[in-house]
PDB file of C-alpha atoms and ligand atoms in Angstrom:
ATOM      1  CA  MET A  26      20.292 -24.020   0.263  1.00 97.00           C
ATOM      2  CA  LEU A  27      16.147 -24.688   0.317  1.00 98.00           C
ATOM      3  CA  TYR A  28      14.030 -21.437   1.378  1.00 98.00           C
ATOM      4  CA  HIS A  29      10.361 -21.642   2.422  1.00 98.00           C
ATOM      5  CA  VAL A  30       8.158 -18.688   0.936  1.00 98.00           C
ATOM      6  CA  LEU A  31       4.718 -18.519   2.309  1.00 98.00           C
ATOM      7  CA  ALA A  32       2.111 -16.679   0.161  1.00 99.00           C
ATOM      8  CA  VAL A  33      -1.533 -15.907   2.046  1.00 99.00           C
ATOM      9  CA  GLY A  34      -4.392 -15.337   0.125  1.00 98.00           C
ATOM     10  CA  ASP A  35      -6.814 -12.129   0.501  1.00 98.00           C
ATOM     11  CA  VAL A  36      -7.185 -11.347   4.182  1.00 98.00           C
ATOM     12  CA  VAL A  37     -10.880 -10.216   4.354  1.00 98.00           C
ATOM     13  CA  SER A  38     -12.053  -7.897   6.931  1.00 97.00           C
ATOM     14  CA  GLU A  39     -12.086  -8.897  10.875  1.00 97.00           C
ATOM     15  CA  PRO A  40     -12.965 -12.227  10.688  1.00 97.00           C
ATOM     16  CA  GLY A  41      -9.880 -12.944   8.347  1.00 98.00           C
ATOM     17  CA  LEU A  42      -7.605 -10.422  10.141  1.00 98.00           C
ATOM     18  CA  ALA A  43      -8.334 -11.863  13.538  1.00 98.00           C
ATOM     19  CA  HIS A  44      -7.675 -15.299  11.969  1.00 98.00           C
ATOM     20  CA  LEU A  45      -4.664 -14.191  10.747  1.00 98.00           C
ATOM     21  CA  GLU A  46      -3.225 -12.913  13.786  1.00 98.00           C
ATOM     22  CA  LYS A  47      -3.859 -16.441  15.479  1.00 98.00           C
ATOM     23  CA  THR A  48      -2.633 -19.029  12.767  1.00 98.00           C
ATOM     24  CA  LEU A  49       0.379 -17.156  10.857  1.00 98.00           C
ATOM     25  CA  ARG A  50       3.091 -17.526  13.577  1.00 98.00           C
ATOM     26  CA  PRO A  51       2.182 -21.214  14.499  1.00 98.00           C
ATOM     27  CA  LEU A  52       1.911 -21.902  10.472  1.00 98.00           C
ATOM     28  CA  LYS A  53       5.232 -20.342   9.678  1.00 98.00           C
ATOM     29  CA  LYS A  54       6.840 -22.206  12.837  1.00 98.00           C
ATOM     30  CA  LEU A  55       5.288 -25.514  11.788  1.00 98.00           C
ATOM     31  CA  LYS A  56       6.525 -24.972   7.880  1.00 98.00           C
ATOM     32  CA  ASN A  57      10.010 -23.447   8.468  1.00 98.00           C
ATOM     33  CA  ILE A  58       8.849 -20.095   6.741  1.00 98.00           C
ATOM     34  CA  ALA A  59      11.738 -17.671   5.777  1.00 98.00           C
ATOM     35  CA  PHE A  60       9.693 -14.831   3.965  1.00 98.00           C
ATOM     36  CA  THR A  61       5.615 -14.314   4.033  1.00 98.00           C
ATOM     37  CA  VAL A  62       3.684 -12.342   1.757  1.00 99.00           C
ATOM     38  CA  VAL A  63       0.225 -11.347   2.465  1.00 99.00           C
ATOM     39  CA  ASN A  64      -2.532  -9.988   0.123  1.00 98.00           C
ATOM     40  CA  GLY A  65      -4.282  -7.466   2.405  1.00 98.00           C
ATOM     41  CA  GLU A  66      -6.364  -5.448   0.138  1.00 97.00           C
ATOM     42  CA  ASN A  67      -9.856  -6.764   1.643  1.00 97.00           C
ATOM     43  CA  ALA A  68      -9.000  -6.197   5.270  1.00 97.00           C
ATOM     44  CA  ALA A  69     -11.612  -3.351   5.332  1.00 96.00           C
ATOM     45  CA  ALA A  70     -13.862  -5.494   2.922  1.00 94.00           C
ATOM     46  CA  VAL A  71     -12.720  -2.912   0.179  1.00 94.00           C
ATOM     47  CA  GLY A  72      -9.396  -1.381   0.963  1.00 97.00           C
ATOM     48  CA  LEU A  73      -7.334  -1.603   4.032  1.00 98.00           C
ATOM     49  CA  THR A  74      -6.687   1.271   6.867  1.00 98.00           C
ATOM     50  CA  PRO A  75      -3.258   1.786   8.067  1.00 98.00           C
ATOM     51  CA  GLU A  76      -4.021   0.170  11.434  1.00 98.00           C
ATOM     52  CA  GLN A  77      -4.930  -2.891   9.412  1.00 98.00           C
ATOM     53  CA  ALA A  78      -1.763  -2.838   7.569  1.00 98.00           C
ATOM     54  CA  GLU A  79       0.164  -2.997  10.724  1.00 98.00           C
ATOM     55  CA  ARG A  80      -1.786  -5.567  12.045  1.00 98.00           C
ATOM     56  CA  ILE A  81      -1.152  -7.892   9.200  1.00 98.00           C
ATOM     57  CA  TYR A  82       2.590  -6.664   9.719  1.00 98.00           C
ATOM     58  CA  ASP A  83       2.582  -7.636  12.998  1.00 98.00           C
ATOM     59  CA  ALA A  84       1.176 -10.988  12.609  1.00 98.00           C
ATOM     60  CA  GLY A  85       4.202 -12.116  10.779  1.00 98.00           C
ATOM     61  CA  ALA A  86       3.791 -10.413   7.045  1.00 98.00           C
ATOM     62  CA  ASP A  87       7.210  -9.424   5.649  1.00 98.00           C
ATOM     63  CA  VAL A  88       5.294  -7.691   2.746  1.00 98.00           C
ATOM     64  CA  ILE A  89       1.710  -6.941   2.367  1.00 98.00           C
ATOM     65  CA  THR A  90       0.346  -6.813  -1.387  1.00 98.00           C
ATOM     66  CA  LEU A  91      -2.546  -4.911  -2.601  1.00 98.00           C
ATOM     67  CA  GLY A  92      -4.914  -4.937  -5.793  1.00 97.00           C
ATOM     68  CA  ASN A  93      -7.545  -3.016  -7.218  1.00 97.00           C
ATOM     69  CA  HIS A  94      -8.934  -1.825  -3.898  1.00 97.00           C
ATOM     70  CA  SER A  95      -5.643  -0.452  -3.024  1.00 96.00           C
ATOM     71  CA  PHE A  96      -6.793   3.253  -2.626  1.00 96.00           C
ATOM     72  CA  ASP A  97     -10.364   2.329  -1.377  1.00 96.00           C
ATOM     73  CA  LYS A  98      -9.666   3.915   2.115  1.00 97.00           C
ATOM     74  CA  PRO A  99      -7.845   7.105   1.336  1.00 95.00           C
ATOM     75  CA  GLN A 100      -5.979   7.442   4.859  1.00 96.00           C
ATOM     76  CA  ILE A 101      -3.884   4.484   3.608  1.00 97.00           C
ATOM     77  CA  VAL A 102      -2.396   6.804   0.855  1.00 96.00           C
ATOM     78  CA  ASP A 103       0.333   8.436   3.079  1.00 97.00           C
ATOM     79  CA  PHE A 104       0.910   5.266   4.413  1.00 98.00           C
ATOM     80  CA  LEU A 105       1.974   3.750   1.239  1.00 98.00           C
ATOM     81  CA  ASP A 106       4.457   6.337   0.459  1.00 96.00           C
ATOM     82  CA  GLU A 107       5.826   5.787   3.955  1.00 98.00           C
ATOM     83  CA  HIS A 108       6.236   2.057   4.385  1.00 98.00           C
ATOM     84  CA  SER A 109       8.365  -0.035   1.940  1.00 98.00           C
ATOM     85  CA  TYR A 110       6.837  -3.232   3.040  1.00 98.00           C
ATOM     86  CA  ILE A 111       3.395  -2.617   1.686  1.00 98.00           C
ATOM     87  CA  LEU A 112       2.790  -2.666  -2.481  1.00 98.00           C
ATOM     88  CA  ARG A 113       0.152  -1.695  -4.517  1.00 98.00           C
ATOM     89  CA  PRO A 114       0.012  -2.942  -8.303  1.00 98.00           C
ATOM     90  CA  ALA A 115       3.649  -1.946 -10.237  1.00 98.00           C
ATOM     91  CA  ASN A 116       1.324  -1.253 -13.407  1.00 98.00           C
ATOM     92  CA  TYR A 117      -0.638   1.318 -11.952  1.00 96.00           C
ATOM     93  CA  THR A 118       0.368   4.813 -13.563  1.00 88.00           C
ATOM     94  CA  ARG A 119       3.201   6.697 -12.352  1.00 84.00           C
ATOM     95  CA  ARG A 120       1.064   9.198 -10.757  1.00 89.00           C
ATOM     96  CA  ALA A 121      -0.304   6.283  -8.395  1.00 94.00           C
ATOM     97  CA  PRO A 122       0.789   7.051  -4.801  1.00 96.00           C
ATOM     98  CA  GLY A 123       3.225   4.290  -3.368  1.00 97.00           C
ATOM     99  CA  ARG A 124       5.437   1.718  -4.657  1.00 97.00           C
ATOM    100  CA  GLY A 125       5.225  -1.551  -6.566  1.00 98.00           C
ATOM    101  CA  TRP A 126       7.952  -3.527  -6.063  1.00 98.00           C
ATOM    102  CA  GLY A 127      10.755  -3.882  -3.477  1.00 98.00           C
ATOM    103  CA  ILE A 128      13.779  -5.506  -2.831  1.00 98.00           C
ATOM    104  CA  TYR A 129      13.931  -7.039   0.823  1.00 98.00           C
ATOM    105  CA  ASP A 130      16.940  -8.534   2.743  1.00 97.00           C
ATOM    106  CA  LEU A 131      16.714 -12.010   4.257  1.00 94.00           C
ATOM    107  CA  ASN A 132      19.998 -12.741   5.832  1.00 91.00           C
ATOM    108  CA  GLY A 133      22.168 -11.611   3.090  1.00 95.00           C
ATOM    109  CA  ILE A 134      19.548 -13.366   0.289  1.00 97.00           C
ATOM    110  CA  ARG A 135      17.939 -10.690  -1.740  1.00 98.00           C
ATOM    111  CA  ILE A 136      14.211 -10.847  -2.543  1.00 98.00           C
ATOM    112  CA  ARG A 137      12.301  -8.900  -4.997  1.00 98.00           C
ATOM    113  CA  VAL A 138       8.413  -8.715  -4.709  1.00 98.00           C
ATOM    114  CA  VAL A 139       6.223  -7.336  -7.368  1.00 98.00           C
ATOM    115  CA  ASN A 140       2.705  -6.618  -7.087  1.00 98.00           C
ATOM    116  CA  LEU A 141       0.792  -6.447 -10.278  1.00 98.00           C
ATOM    117  CA  ILE A 142      -2.844  -6.160 -11.703  1.00 98.00           C
ATOM    118  CA  GLY A 143      -4.612  -7.828 -14.516  1.00 98.00           C
ATOM    119  CA  ARG A 144      -6.805  -6.027 -17.362  1.00 97.00           C
ATOM    120  CA  CYS A 145      -9.143  -8.736 -17.829  1.00 96.00           C
ATOM    121  CA  ASN A 146     -12.541  -7.703 -16.656  1.00 93.00           C
ATOM    122  CA  LEU A 147     -10.835  -6.065 -13.766  1.00 93.00           C
ATOM    123  CA  ASN A 148      -8.555  -2.393 -14.356  1.00 83.00           C
ATOM    124  CA  TRP A 149      -8.294  -1.843 -18.512  1.00 80.00           C
ATOM    125  CA  GLY A 150      -6.677   1.660 -17.049  1.00 86.00           C
ATOM    126  CA  ALA A 151      -3.870  -0.091 -15.616  1.00 95.00           C
ATOM    127  CA  ASP A 152      -0.501  -0.409 -17.864  1.00 96.00           C
ATOM    128  CA  ASN A 153       0.333  -3.639 -19.796  1.00 97.00           C
ATOM    129  CA  PRO A 154       1.182  -5.990 -16.628  1.00 98.00           C
ATOM    130  CA  PHE A 155       3.116  -8.131 -18.911  1.00 98.00           C
ATOM    131  CA  THR A 156       5.362  -5.297 -20.391  1.00 98.00           C
ATOM    132  CA  VAL A 157       6.207  -3.779 -16.700  1.00 98.00           C
ATOM    133  CA  VAL A 158       7.040  -6.639 -15.499  1.00 98.00           C
ATOM    134  CA  ASP A 159       9.336  -7.581 -18.529  1.00 98.00           C
ATOM    135  CA  GLN A 160      10.980  -4.171 -17.883  1.00 97.00           C
ATOM    136  CA  LEU A 161      11.042  -4.374 -13.994  1.00 97.00           C
ATOM    137  CA  LEU A 162      13.272  -7.828 -14.544  1.00 97.00           C
ATOM    138  CA  THR A 163      15.896  -6.094 -16.418  1.00 96.00           C
ATOM    139  CA  GLY A 164      16.827  -4.240 -13.128  1.00 90.00           C
ATOM    140  CA  GLU A 165      19.127  -5.181 -10.325  1.00 92.00           C
ATOM    141  CA  LYS A 166      19.784  -8.623  -9.887  1.00 95.00           C
ATOM    142  CA  THR A 167      18.238 -10.682  -6.830  1.00 98.00           C
ATOM    143  CA  ASP A 168      18.533 -13.919  -5.291  1.00 98.00           C
ATOM    144  CA  PHE A 169      14.503 -14.510  -5.643  1.00 98.00           C
ATOM    145  CA  THR A 170      11.453 -12.907  -7.274  1.00 98.00           C
ATOM    146  CA  LEU A 171       8.165 -13.238  -6.168  1.00 98.00           C
ATOM    147  CA  ILE A 172       5.316 -11.916  -8.089  1.00 98.00           C
ATOM    148  CA  ASP A 173       1.411 -11.217  -6.626  1.00 99.00           C
ATOM    149  CA  PHE A 174      -0.414 -10.895 -10.115  1.00 98.00           C
ATOM    150  CA  HIS A 175      -3.902  -9.541  -8.672  1.00 98.00           C
ATOM    151  CA  ALA A 176      -6.278 -10.764 -11.464  1.00 98.00           C
ATOM    152  CA  GLN A 177      -9.655 -11.893 -12.645  1.00 98.00           C
ATOM    153  CA  ALA A 178      -9.107 -13.887 -15.591  1.00 98.00           C
ATOM    154  CA  THR A 179      -7.242 -17.493 -15.509  1.00 98.00           C
ATOM    155  CA  SER A 180      -5.942 -16.946 -18.712  1.00 98.00           C
ATOM    156  CA  GLU A 181      -4.261 -13.801 -17.976  1.00 98.00           C
ATOM    157  CA  LYS A 182      -2.760 -15.562 -14.986  1.00 98.00           C
ATOM    158  CA  LEU A 183      -1.595 -18.661 -16.706  1.00 98.00           C
ATOM    159  CA  ALA A 184      -0.449 -16.468 -19.669  1.00 98.00           C
ATOM    160  CA  MET A 185       1.650 -14.542 -17.288  1.00 98.00           C
ATOM    161  CA  GLY A 186       3.021 -17.848 -15.594  1.00 98.00           C
ATOM    162  CA  TYR A 187       4.244 -18.935 -19.109  1.00 98.00           C
ATOM    163  CA  PHE A 188       5.924 -15.451 -19.797  1.00 98.00           C
ATOM    164  CA  LEU A 189       7.891 -15.370 -16.903  1.00 98.00           C
ATOM    165  CA  ASP A 190       8.763 -19.169 -16.466  1.00 98.00           C
ATOM    166  CA  GLY A 191      12.607 -19.553 -15.385  1.00 98.00           C
ATOM    167  CA  ARG A 192      12.621 -15.647 -14.981  1.00 98.00           C
ATOM    168  CA  VAL A 193      11.112 -15.504 -11.687  1.00 98.00           C
ATOM    169  CA  SER A 194      11.025 -17.769  -8.535  1.00 98.00           C
ATOM    170  CA  ALA A 195       7.278 -17.934  -7.558  1.00 99.00           C
ATOM    171  CA  LEU A 196       4.219 -16.369  -9.197  1.00 98.00           C
ATOM    172  CA  TRP A 197       0.907 -16.517  -7.790  1.00 99.00           C
ATOM    173  CA  GLY A 198      -2.744 -15.234  -8.419  1.00 98.00           C
ATOM    174  CA  THR A 199      -5.026 -13.574  -5.966  1.00 98.00           C
ATOM    175  CA  HIS A 200      -8.311 -11.626  -6.352  1.00 98.00           C
ATOM    176  CA  THR A 201     -10.898 -14.222  -6.956  1.00 98.00           C
ATOM    177  CA  HIS A 202     -10.545 -15.709  -3.511  1.00 98.00           C
ATOM    178  CA  VAL A 203     -11.378 -19.156  -4.728  1.00 98.00           C
ATOM    179  CA  PRO A 204      -8.012 -21.551  -4.324  1.00 98.00           C
ATOM    180  CA  THR A 205      -7.246 -23.430  -7.475  1.00 98.00           C
ATOM    181  CA  ALA A 206      -6.105 -26.780  -7.815  1.00 98.00           C
ATOM    182  CA  ASP A 207      -3.206 -26.140 -10.261  1.00 98.00           C
ATOM    183  CA  GLU A 208      -0.013 -25.753  -8.091  1.00 98.00           C
ATOM    184  CA  ARG A 209       2.982 -26.456  -9.783  1.00 98.00           C
ATOM    185  CA  VAL A 210       6.670 -26.024 -10.681  1.00 98.00           C
ATOM    186  CA  TYR A 211       6.336 -24.642 -14.431  1.00 98.00           C
ATOM    187  CA  PRO A 212       9.033 -26.412 -16.865  1.00 98.00           C
ATOM    188  CA  ASN A 213      11.681 -23.732 -16.555  1.00 98.00           C
ATOM    189  CA  GLY A 214      11.142 -23.936 -12.834  1.00 98.00           C
ATOM    190  CA  THR A 215       8.817 -21.176 -11.608  1.00 98.00           C
ATOM    191  CA  GLY A 216       6.562 -22.078  -8.644  1.00 98.00           C
ATOM    192  CA  TYR A 217       2.829 -20.947  -9.725  1.00 99.00           C
ATOM    193  CA  ILE A 218      -0.532 -21.441  -8.796  1.00 99.00           C
ATOM    194  CA  THR A 219      -3.588 -19.384 -10.117  1.00 98.00           C
ATOM    195  CA  ASP A 220      -5.402 -18.604  -7.263  1.00 98.00           C
ATOM    196  CA  LEU A 221      -4.345 -18.922  -3.385  1.00 98.00           C
ATOM    197  CA  GLY A 222      -7.632 -18.427  -1.766  1.00 98.00           C
ATOM    198  CA  MET A 223      -8.729 -16.113   0.757  1.00 98.00           C
ATOM    199  CA  THR A 224      -8.282 -15.640   4.572  1.00 98.00           C
ATOM    200  CA  GLY A 225     -11.646 -15.146   6.268  1.00 98.00           C
ATOM    201  CA  ALA A 226     -14.788 -16.499   6.781  1.00 97.00           C
ATOM    202  CA  VAL A 227     -15.827 -19.981   5.753  1.00 98.00           C
ATOM    203  CA  GLU A 228     -19.612 -19.669   5.211  1.00 96.00           C
ATOM    204  CA  SER A 229     -19.318 -16.499   2.900  1.00 96.00           C
ATOM    205  CA  VAL A 230     -19.504 -15.561  -0.845  1.00 95.00           C
ATOM    206  CA  LEU A 231     -15.850 -14.267  -1.233  1.00 95.00           C
ATOM    207  CA  GLY A 232     -15.839 -13.201   2.443  1.00 93.00           C
ATOM    208  CA  VAL A 233     -19.362 -11.402   2.501  1.00 93.00           C
ATOM    209  CA  LYS A 234     -22.489 -12.486   3.924  1.00 94.00           C
ATOM    210  CA  PRO A 235     -24.113 -14.956   1.783  1.00 94.00           C
ATOM    211  CA  GLU A 236     -27.293 -13.424   2.092  1.00 93.00           C
ATOM    212  CA  GLN A 237     -26.164 -10.090   0.981  1.00 92.00           C
ATOM    213  CA  SER A 238     -24.523 -11.620  -2.109  1.00 92.00           C
ATOM    214  CA  VAL A 239     -27.552 -13.204  -2.825  1.00 94.00           C
ATOM    215  CA  GLU A 240     -29.691 -10.106  -2.430  1.00 93.00           C
ATOM    216  CA  MET A 241     -27.367  -8.617  -4.992  1.00 92.00           C
ATOM    217  CA  PHE A 242     -27.710 -11.155  -7.652  1.00 94.00           C
ATOM    218  CA  LEU A 243     -31.508 -11.101  -6.830  1.00 96.00           C
ATOM    219  CA  GLY A 244     -31.224  -7.396  -8.109  1.00 95.00           C
ATOM    220  CA  GLY A 245     -31.831  -5.847  -4.653  1.00 94.00           C
ATOM    221  CA  LEU A 246     -29.820  -3.632  -2.660  1.00 90.00           C
ATOM    222  CA  PRO A 247     -27.423  -5.452  -0.469  1.00 85.00           C
ATOM    223  CA  GLY A 248     -26.519  -2.924   2.106  1.00 84.00           C
ATOM    224  CA  ARG A 249     -23.097  -2.507   3.383  1.00 83.00           C
ATOM    225  CA  PHE A 250     -21.129  -5.567   2.977  1.00 82.00           C
ATOM    226  CA  ARG A 251     -20.669  -7.334   6.433  1.00 80.00           C
ATOM    227  CA  ALA A 252     -18.537 -10.545   7.359  1.00 85.00           C
ATOM    228  CA  PRO A 253     -20.605 -13.322   8.651  1.00 90.00           C
ATOM    229  CA  GLU A 254     -19.493 -14.952  12.158  1.00 90.00           C
ATOM    230  CA  GLY A 255     -18.630 -18.489  12.459  1.00 95.00           C
ATOM    231  CA  PRO A 256     -15.645 -20.719  11.070  1.00 98.00           C
ATOM    232  CA  VAL A 257     -12.850 -19.087   9.328  1.00 98.00           C
ATOM    233  CA  LYS A 258      -9.736 -20.056   7.179  1.00 98.00           C
ATOM    234  CA  LEU A 259      -6.414 -19.096   6.091  1.00 98.00           C
ATOM    235  CA  GLN A 260      -5.780 -20.321   2.439  1.00 98.00           C
ATOM    236  CA  GLY A 261      -2.194 -19.626   1.011  1.00 98.00           C
ATOM    237  CA  ALA A 262       0.681 -21.629  -0.892  1.00 99.00           C
ATOM    238  CA  VAL A 263       4.397 -22.569   0.244  1.00 99.00           C
ATOM    239  CA  PHE A 264       6.822 -21.998  -2.230  1.00 99.00           C
ATOM    240  CA  THR A 265      10.348 -24.239  -1.886  1.00 98.00           C
ATOM    241  CA  LEU A 266      12.858 -22.340  -3.399  1.00 98.00           C
ATOM    242  CA  ASP A 267      16.767 -23.075  -4.083  1.00 98.00           C
ATOM    243  CA  SER A 268      19.264 -20.199  -3.789  1.00 98.00           C
ATOM    244  CA  ALA A 269      21.643 -21.906  -6.038  1.00 98.00           C
ATOM    245  CA  THR A 270      18.955 -21.626  -8.784  1.00 98.00           C
ATOM    246  CA  GLY A 271      16.621 -18.639  -7.748  1.00 98.00           C
ATOM    247  CA  LEU A 272      13.812 -21.318  -9.154  1.00 98.00           C
ATOM    248  CA  CYS A 273      11.444 -23.407  -7.212  1.00 98.00           C
ATOM    249  CA  VAL A 274      11.333 -26.911  -6.473  1.00 98.00           C
ATOM    250  CA  GLY A 275       8.156 -27.617  -5.210  1.00 98.00           C
ATOM    251  CA  VAL A 276       4.912 -25.804  -4.271  1.00 98.00           C
ATOM    252  CA  GLU A 277       2.284 -26.752  -1.714  1.00 98.00           C
ATOM    253  CA  ARG A 278      -1.415 -25.234  -0.788  1.00 98.00           C
ATOM    254  CA  VAL A 279      -2.139 -24.888   2.726  1.00 98.00           C
ATOM    255  CA  ASP A 280      -6.074 -24.205   4.352  1.00 98.00           C
ATOM    256  CA  ILE A 281      -5.734 -23.944   7.885  1.00 98.00           C
ATOM    257  CA  ARG A 282      -9.224 -23.770   9.848  1.00 96.00           C
TER     258      ARG A 282
HETATM  259 FE1  FE2 B  24      -8.890  -7.578  -5.392  1.00 92.69          FE
END
């Protein structure tokens, strides 16, 4: 049987959250989505609050993944321990709060979701994501395995795709907020895209007011990041998975404005 899994790119600030609340359920209906994973680590620009995590969940996410800003809002720490639907990278050290992976039930179909963080130009303090995920995959068997690899370098994400090809159902990248046009099924059956893109303001630099970003690159002080008003988008990808094999048969990018 085929299942459609939706992965949504990093939700940025209030415009992204409000757009997610408005568009996610109609999109799920339109694409017949069975399971949804949303990256939420920028819901408060940097980090997210428990209220924002609840809003993403109530909007229709089954699992929320995070990344380098996982703990930027200290009030999220207890929430990570208390709620199994929110994940921070699995290759953070053992002392980090929360969990990095979970197994979720979809009417008898078991789905493992793993959140990983890259180390190239991002978080050299994290454990090696390749060896951590390799170890994780020796655990309990599930029907599907989904990976959100929150990483900066396209090379690190592509290499992870080849490393896991045929062993996981789908692997997508997050963090750079710019969608890549390389969605495909890898030779051994893993669905892949280097980056999903973002959910938030269209006229922005990764969700931040362009003039603030320009000021920063000119060497000035941009002030507290603010999200622009105006048009918004939701970007992500739909992976069509086959429960007979646990692998992917098709990937389609989505961009809802
Ligand atoms: Fe990030």
